Amino acid sequence: MSARNPGTELDLSWISKVQVNQPAVLRRAEQIQARRTVKKEWQAAWLLKAVTFIDLTTLSGDDTYSNVKRLCYKAKYPIREDLLKALNMHDKGITTAAVCVYPARVSDAVKALKASGCDIPVASVATGFPSGQTHLKTRLEEIKLAVEDGATEIDVVINRTLVLTGQWEGSDFIKTSTGKETVNATFPVAIVMLRAIRDFFWKTGNKIGFKPAGGIRTAKDSLAWLSLVKEELGDEWLKPELFRIGASALLLDIERQIYHHVTGRYAAYRDLPMS
Amino acid sequence: MAATRAESRAREIFTTLEYGPVPESHACVLAWLDTQDRCLGHYVDGKWLKPEHRDSLPCQDPVTGEHLASCLQAQPEDVAAAAEAARTALESWSGLPGASRAQHLTRLAKMIQKHQRLLWTLESLVTGRAVREVRDRDIPLALQLLQYHAIQAHSQEEALAGWEPMGVVGLILPPTFSLLEMMWRICPALAVGCTVVVLVPPASPTPLLLAQLAGELGPFPGILNVLSGPTSLVPVLAGQPGVQKVAFCGSVEEGRVLQRTLAGVGPELGLALGAESLLLLTEAADVDSAVEGVVDAAWSDRSPGGLRLLVQESVWEETMRRLQARMERLRGGRGLDGAVDMGTRGAAARDLAQHYVREAQSQGAQVFQAGDVPSDSPFFPPTLVSDLPPAAPGTQAEVPWPVVVASPFRTAKEALAMANGTPRGGSASVWSERLGQALELGYGLQVGTVWVNAHGLRDPAVPTGGCRESGSSRHGGLDGLYEYLRPSGTPARLPYRSENLNYETFGLAVPSTLPAGPETGPSPAPPYGLFVAGRFQAPGARSSRPIQDSQGKLHGYVAEGGAKDVRGAVEAAHQAAPGWVGQSPGARAALLWALAAALERREPTLALRLERHGVEPKAAKAEVKLSVRRLRDWGARAQAQNHSLQVAELRGPVLRLREPLGVLGVVCPDERPLLAFMSLLAPTLALGNTVVLVPSRTCPIPALDVCQDMATLLPAGVVNVVTGDQDHLARCLALHQDVQALWYFGSAQGSQFSEWASAGNLKPVWVSRGCPRAWEQEAAGAGPELELRAARTKALWLPMGD
């Protein structure tokens, strides 16, 4: 993904003027989940769309070439071919938006994707993930190495020490959290972030992307995230260049829901290929 | 396979990512209507009542026009049957221990829980409101209401000792929100031991279903009776024997007409009028959240009316941009669609909105409409009106659903002036992250409910209601219970209406008075003049009336007050009001105590005055002593009025504020001339009102004596005393649009007139109906009833969060 945000002069008056009323945002978060549902073919179409937003992720200490390879294959074929055919969606080239791995596994992922002949980008968490508490020099070096290995997107952990002391950084995408915290992607936090993205767009004309990560496991959750973005930012943000969902288990649940939609039966896990 | 039907759609939706319909079936409603052969009658005494030879009106799906059922319209004899059933049920129901009534209400809650799908589907289908709102908010709230009031009933004997149920209550409901409005009122009424006859507009079946569920519970079938019929039946209902209270919920004009019609009929009238709300957005607000507040207040199916939106000028552009962007994303459609924000309120509501918007446009306003809403009738899109000139008629008129009228303001002070600048006083929200500013505005708004940084929150424990033309009845909380209670031992309210009373001429002319001979009163001579703005002034008419003693001898002359004197007194009271409200309760108490001390010093003179009017010397002394005590007691009670409530699902307190009514007109009775005067004056002052009093007709002189002390002790204008012809002065006060409440203790005719004339500004009116009152007794002379009537309740919601 190419850089979009040319940046702007740091104007802290923007930040000091921001008012966020927590109880009101909590109420809004509850409402969005209750007020918008999609059913039947709308649900199927939305779920397939959600697949195209997924950064299919594995971030485990015991990741090896074999499970990264499996992940990459699943990224290319996220939904069983016969199910897509039944929906007449098999020719839409539905893949996940990216695969996301640790820097040391980037070369594995690039290799696996190349082998299966597809151009899904490889994203990598870098910069002392998940705490960001390493020296700037090693963090920059980490990014450089990941890019050299073929990563085209880098999820940077911002230096929260600097944020908490009021020193901000810029970005193309903002992400709710690393997915490794005790509390990860929550609706109220997302609402505040989405409103900031919209305000920044209104002020500068630059569109910043949004990526919730951590704890998004069910198809229903993913639909709620899609409608949240649709409601707060609009349809123009509902494309992989501006919206990603960082997840690993989510894809399987979406596939099960599609299976149910197509067949009218609930799937057992063995009915669907693992990643 | 489902997919064959869906495949082409799925491809398209995958590209557009549009929302689709989420239809809910209404098969359960049709099945229920089939049990009634698609003909709904009335539900009376635990049975369906379907009399013959009645007109019927169709109940239709407002969107498709599908005929659902026909609804029989009640005739006066049906009303009589329902009132009779309620009267019979009252004997057993009100005699039950509160704990047993609590159990019955709990059983009703369980019954509703079991049949909630039918209830919410029916309500959404016939009212057109979004089913999500009915299912996720109305039904849970209805259950909470039953639970809360069951608890109140359980502890009634302790917590509400000294009060008894009023009797049969007549309840008149509006066509929208009939289920919730009904629950807010029947729960407290039933809890305290009243029984209810509900009159619902034609073709509103949900209250009938609710009554059926309650009736099927068994042993007390007649406690809840529901009739379907036009509002022209309200006087018939009010005139039924045993009906002690009429609670009306509807439009301001209907309420005004009803107050006039029911003058002298007997039942107490509780009004909850109008549906407009207000939102005040300051520059210190979280604007995005405030915009969601606007959606809650006007463009969801949560609120019954439209919204007046006041926005601080410095954030005007930003707010408009966000509002308009938000409006684009609103979805309207059939109420039984699970993913719409707004349903429809039917063709009549649409026409009303349409008319308002056209008028506004013709007056030069900007109109912005947006949202994904069907363009055909009966749907109406979310509408934002701005730039409506302040002098345009539309600025004063009530804003209908789903219209928002936005106007800019410069300072918080100006915002308050604009907000309080209409006759309505329902609910409002204040959006500001500055605590001090939010509280300043919250306290300053003349409304019944204020939410800070939220809009439309409700809880059974929080009293809700309005002031001014929004009507002064309350529901919810303790205040809601008192609506259906009266002090134990109060005689039943009987009709006292005189058909001959001519409202146009009553009290219009003052009989001319002539010199009646030399004054032979004891010294010191009583002060002469009207006590207005802190001093004795000559009356505008420059004439006097003679006051005779019990022997028929001339006691002295008092000034003959008239319309201009009342006007001057009301003005003086208004000028004194901000200062008096601003005093702490402690300071007010100190002044009342000082006045008590002064009264004590005057005891010999006052006792002599009373003796001349035929009071036994011992009784005269006792009357003065008791008058002194009233001042001291109310001074002490001024201290503890406000308290805070804790409610479910809200972090932070809700303050229940007791606020003064404003300028109170009080016409004192003939009996107990000094004691009644003091018993009425003391609570009004203690609770922060300023007052214009008309003292006893036959014996006004002791009151004038006390004015000499008030002149030195109290700030000028807090108390004004106008002597003269009682009928005439009562007329002037009742017709005065800027008197906020009227207490009339005098003749039956004067009472009837006061009830009729107070409809002008819908001021709360309390009349004696020509009956004397036992002022020397604690309950009648200094009971909590006075405290309730001398102030109004405001609920101030303060959600917290970091």
PDB file of C-alpha atoms in Angstrom, chain A residues 19-25 27-28 31 34-42 44-46 48-50 52-53 85-92 94 195 198-199 202-203 226-228 230-236 238 261-263, chain B residues 1-4 6-7 9-11 13-22 132-133 136 284-289 292 295-296 300 302 321-322 325-326 329-331 338-341 431 433 453-455 457 651 799-802:
ATOM      1  CA  GLN A  19     -14.493  16.737  23.566  1.00  0.00           C
ATOM      2  CA  VAL A  20     -15.517  13.167  24.196  1.00  0.00           C
ATOM      3  CA  ASN A  21     -18.374  12.376  26.500  1.00  0.00           C
ATOM      4  CA  GLN A  22     -17.809   8.834  27.632  1.00  0.00           C
ATOM      5  CA  PRO A  23     -21.322   7.850  28.742  1.00  0.00           C
ATOM      6  CA  ALA A  24     -22.804   9.253  25.522  1.00  0.00           C
ATOM      7  CA  VAL A  25     -20.296   7.333  23.410  1.00  0.00           C
ATOM      8  CA  ARG A  27     -24.797   4.652  24.577  1.00  0.00           C
ATOM      9  CA  ARG A  28     -24.068   5.177  20.898  1.00  0.00           C
ATOM     10  CA  GLN A  31     -27.311   1.564  19.800  1.00  0.00           C
ATOM     11  CA  ALA A  34     -28.929  -2.935  18.117  1.00  0.00           C
ATOM     12  CA  ARG A  35     -30.167  -0.715  15.309  1.00  0.00           C
ATOM     13  CA  ARG A  36     -28.554  -2.335  12.318  1.00  0.00           C
ATOM     14  CA  THR A  37     -28.850  -5.939  11.320  1.00  0.00           C
ATOM     15  CA  VAL A  38     -28.663  -7.615   7.942  1.00  0.00           C
ATOM     16  CA  LYS A  39     -30.381 -10.873   7.124  1.00  0.00           C
ATOM     17  CA  LYS A  40     -30.482 -13.504   4.398  1.00  0.00           C
ATOM     18  CA  GLU A  41     -28.743 -12.625   1.124  1.00  0.00           C
ATOM     19  CA  TRP A  42     -27.694  -9.279   2.564  1.00  0.00           C
ATOM     20  CA  ALA A  44     -24.227 -13.453   2.988  1.00  0.00           C
ATOM     21  CA  ALA A  45     -23.019 -10.611   0.792  1.00  0.00           C
ATOM     22  CA  TRP A  46     -21.862  -8.556   3.781  1.00  0.00           C
ATOM     23  CA  LEU A  48     -18.193 -12.145   1.954  1.00  0.00           C
ATOM     24  CA  LYS A  49     -17.294  -8.483   1.928  1.00  0.00           C
ATOM     25  CA  ALA A  50     -16.019  -8.798   5.470  1.00  0.00           C
ATOM     26  CA  THR A  52     -12.061  -9.124   1.906  1.00  0.00           C
ATOM     27  CA  PHE A  53     -11.247  -6.846   4.835  1.00  0.00           C
ATOM     28  CA  LYS A  85     -20.452 -21.065  -6.648  1.00  0.00           C
ATOM     29  CA  ALA A  86     -23.816 -21.508  -5.018  1.00  0.00           C
ATOM     30  CA  LEU A  87     -23.865 -17.776  -4.412  1.00  0.00           C
ATOM     31  CA  ASN A  88     -22.554 -17.106  -7.903  1.00  0.00           C
ATOM     32  CA  MET A  89     -19.607 -15.327  -6.312  1.00  0.00           C
ATOM     33  CA  HIS A  90     -16.820 -17.717  -7.364  1.00  0.00           C
ATOM     34  CA  ASP A  91     -15.528 -15.361 -10.044  1.00  0.00           C
ATOM     35  CA  LYS A  92     -15.181 -12.355  -7.740  1.00  0.00           C
ATOM     36  CA  ILE A  94     -12.541 -13.177  -2.977  1.00  0.00           C
ATOM     37  CA  ARG A 195     -14.867  10.359  14.387  1.00  0.00           C
ATOM     38  CA  ARG A 198     -13.679  11.839   9.714  1.00  0.00           C
ATOM     39  CA  ASP A 199     -12.639  15.128  11.293  1.00  0.00           C
ATOM     40  CA  TRP A 202     -12.860  17.131   6.705  1.00  0.00           C
ATOM     41  CA  LYS A 203      -9.923  19.298   7.726  1.00  0.00           C
ATOM     42  CA  LEU A 226     -18.925  -3.096   9.035  1.00  0.00           C
ATOM     43  CA  SER A 227     -22.070  -1.218   9.933  1.00  0.00           C
ATOM     44  CA  LEU A 228     -20.160   0.856  12.485  1.00  0.00           C
ATOM     45  CA  LYS A 230     -20.675   2.522   7.336  1.00  0.00           C
ATOM     46  CA  GLU A 231     -22.596   4.600   9.874  1.00  0.00           C
ATOM     47  CA  GLU A 232     -19.771   6.743  11.179  1.00  0.00           C
ATOM     48  CA  LEU A 233     -17.675   7.201   8.005  1.00  0.00           C
ATOM     49  CA  GLY A 234     -19.800   6.052   5.088  1.00  0.00           C
ATOM     50  CA  ASP A 235     -19.486   3.553   2.255  1.00  0.00           C
ATOM     51  CA  GLU A 236     -16.345   5.154   0.852  1.00  0.00           C
ATOM     52  CA  LEU A 238     -15.649   0.191   3.179  1.00  0.00           C
ATOM     53  CA  HIS A 261     -26.897 -19.711   4.333  1.00  0.00           C
ATOM     54  CA  VAL A 262     -26.255 -21.888   1.316  1.00  0.00           C
ATOM     55  CA  THR A 263     -27.219 -25.274   2.672  1.00  0.00           C
TER      56      THR A 263
ATOM     57  CA  MET B   1     -31.821 -23.967  -1.882  1.00  0.00           C
ATOM     58  CA  ALA B   2     -31.981 -20.430  -0.592  1.00  0.00           C
ATOM     59  CA  ALA B   3     -29.031 -19.494  -2.707  1.00  0.00           C
ATOM     60  CA  THR B   4     -30.745 -19.903  -6.057  1.00  0.00           C
ATOM     61  CA  ALA B   6     -30.401 -15.075  -3.650  1.00  0.00           C
ATOM     62  CA  GLU B   7     -27.482 -15.403  -5.950  1.00  0.00           C
ATOM     63  CA  ARG B   9     -28.913 -10.181  -5.261  1.00  0.00           C
ATOM     64  CA  ALA B  10     -25.813 -11.244  -3.363  1.00  0.00           C
ATOM     65  CA  ARG B  11     -23.545 -10.146  -6.217  1.00  0.00           C
ATOM     66  CA  ILE B  13     -25.178  -6.290  -2.533  1.00  0.00           C
ATOM     67  CA  PHE B  14     -21.522  -7.328  -2.401  1.00  0.00           C
ATOM     68  CA  THR B  15     -20.765  -4.260  -4.476  1.00  0.00           C
ATOM     69  CA  THR B  16     -23.158  -1.738  -2.949  1.00  0.00           C
ATOM     70  CA  LEU B  17     -23.090  -2.979   0.668  1.00  0.00           C
ATOM     71  CA  GLU B  18     -26.597  -1.684   1.157  1.00  0.00           C
ATOM     72  CA  TYR B  19     -28.897  -2.600   3.995  1.00  0.00           C
ATOM     73  CA  GLY B  20     -31.780  -4.940   3.340  1.00  0.00           C
ATOM     74  CA  PRO B  21     -35.186  -5.462   4.869  1.00  0.00           C
ATOM     75  CA  VAL B  22     -35.362  -7.288   8.194  1.00  0.00           C
ATOM     76  CA  ARG B 132     -36.779  -2.411  17.755  1.00  0.00           C
ATOM     77  CA  GLU B 133     -37.738   0.578  19.890  1.00  0.00           C
ATOM     78  CA  ASP B 136     -35.889  -3.183  23.299  1.00  0.00           C
ATOM     79  CA  ALA B 284     -18.044  23.026  25.250  1.00  0.00           C
ATOM     80  CA  ALA B 285     -19.990  19.977  24.067  1.00  0.00           C
ATOM     81  CA  ASP B 286     -18.945  16.709  22.498  1.00  0.00           C
ATOM     82  CA  VAL B 287     -20.703  17.724  19.286  1.00  0.00           C
ATOM     83  CA  ASP B 288     -20.855  14.236  17.775  1.00  0.00           C
ATOM     84  CA  SER B 289     -22.520  12.879  20.881  1.00  0.00           C
ATOM     85  CA  GLU B 292     -26.725  11.556  18.533  1.00  0.00           C
ATOM     86  CA  VAL B 295     -31.285  11.730  16.721  1.00  0.00           C
ATOM     87  CA  ASP B 296     -32.625  10.278  19.974  1.00  0.00           C
ATOM     88  CA  SER B 300     -35.773   7.883  16.376  1.00  0.00           C
ATOM     89  CA  ARG B 302     -38.069   7.036  21.007  1.00  0.00           C
ATOM     90  CA  ARG B 321     -22.364  19.850   8.985  1.00  0.00           C
ATOM     91  CA  ARG B 322     -22.348  16.923  11.398  1.00  0.00           C
ATOM     92  CA  ALA B 325     -24.033  14.103   7.535  1.00  0.00           C
ATOM     93  CA  ARG B 326     -25.738  12.099  10.247  1.00  0.00           C
ATOM     94  CA  ARG B 329     -27.508   7.779   7.327  1.00  0.00           C
ATOM     95  CA  LEU B 330     -30.926   7.616   8.949  1.00  0.00           C
ATOM     96  CA  ARG B 331     -33.228   4.890   7.729  1.00  0.00           C
ATOM     97  CA  GLY B 338     -35.868  -4.610  12.494  1.00  0.00           C
ATOM     98  CA  ALA B 339     -33.261  -2.254  11.015  1.00  0.00           C
ATOM     99  CA  VAL B 340     -35.039   1.080  10.650  1.00  0.00           C
ATOM    100  CA  ASP B 341     -34.520   4.113  12.881  1.00  0.00           C
ATOM    101  CA  TRP B 431     -24.722  19.390  26.243  1.00  0.00           C
ATOM    102  CA  GLU B 433     -18.401  19.157  29.158  1.00  0.00           C
ATOM    103  CA  ASN B 453     -25.131  15.115  27.965  1.00  0.00           C
ATOM    104  CA  ALA B 454     -27.923  12.660  27.210  1.00  0.00           C
ATOM    105  CA  HIS B 455     -31.460  12.840  25.929  1.00  0.00           C
ATOM    106  CA  LEU B 457     -33.424   8.636  29.463  1.00  0.00           C
ATOM    107  CA  ARG B 651     -23.669   5.782  36.466  1.00  0.00           C
ATOM    108  CA  PRO B 799     -24.459  10.797  33.952  1.00  0.00           C
ATOM    109  CA  MET B 800     -20.818  10.436  34.855  1.00  0.00           C
ATOM    110  CA  GLY B 801     -17.794   9.027  33.046  1.00  0.00           C
ATOM    111  CA  ASP B 802     -14.193  10.013  32.389  1.00  0.00           C
TER     112      ASP B 802
END
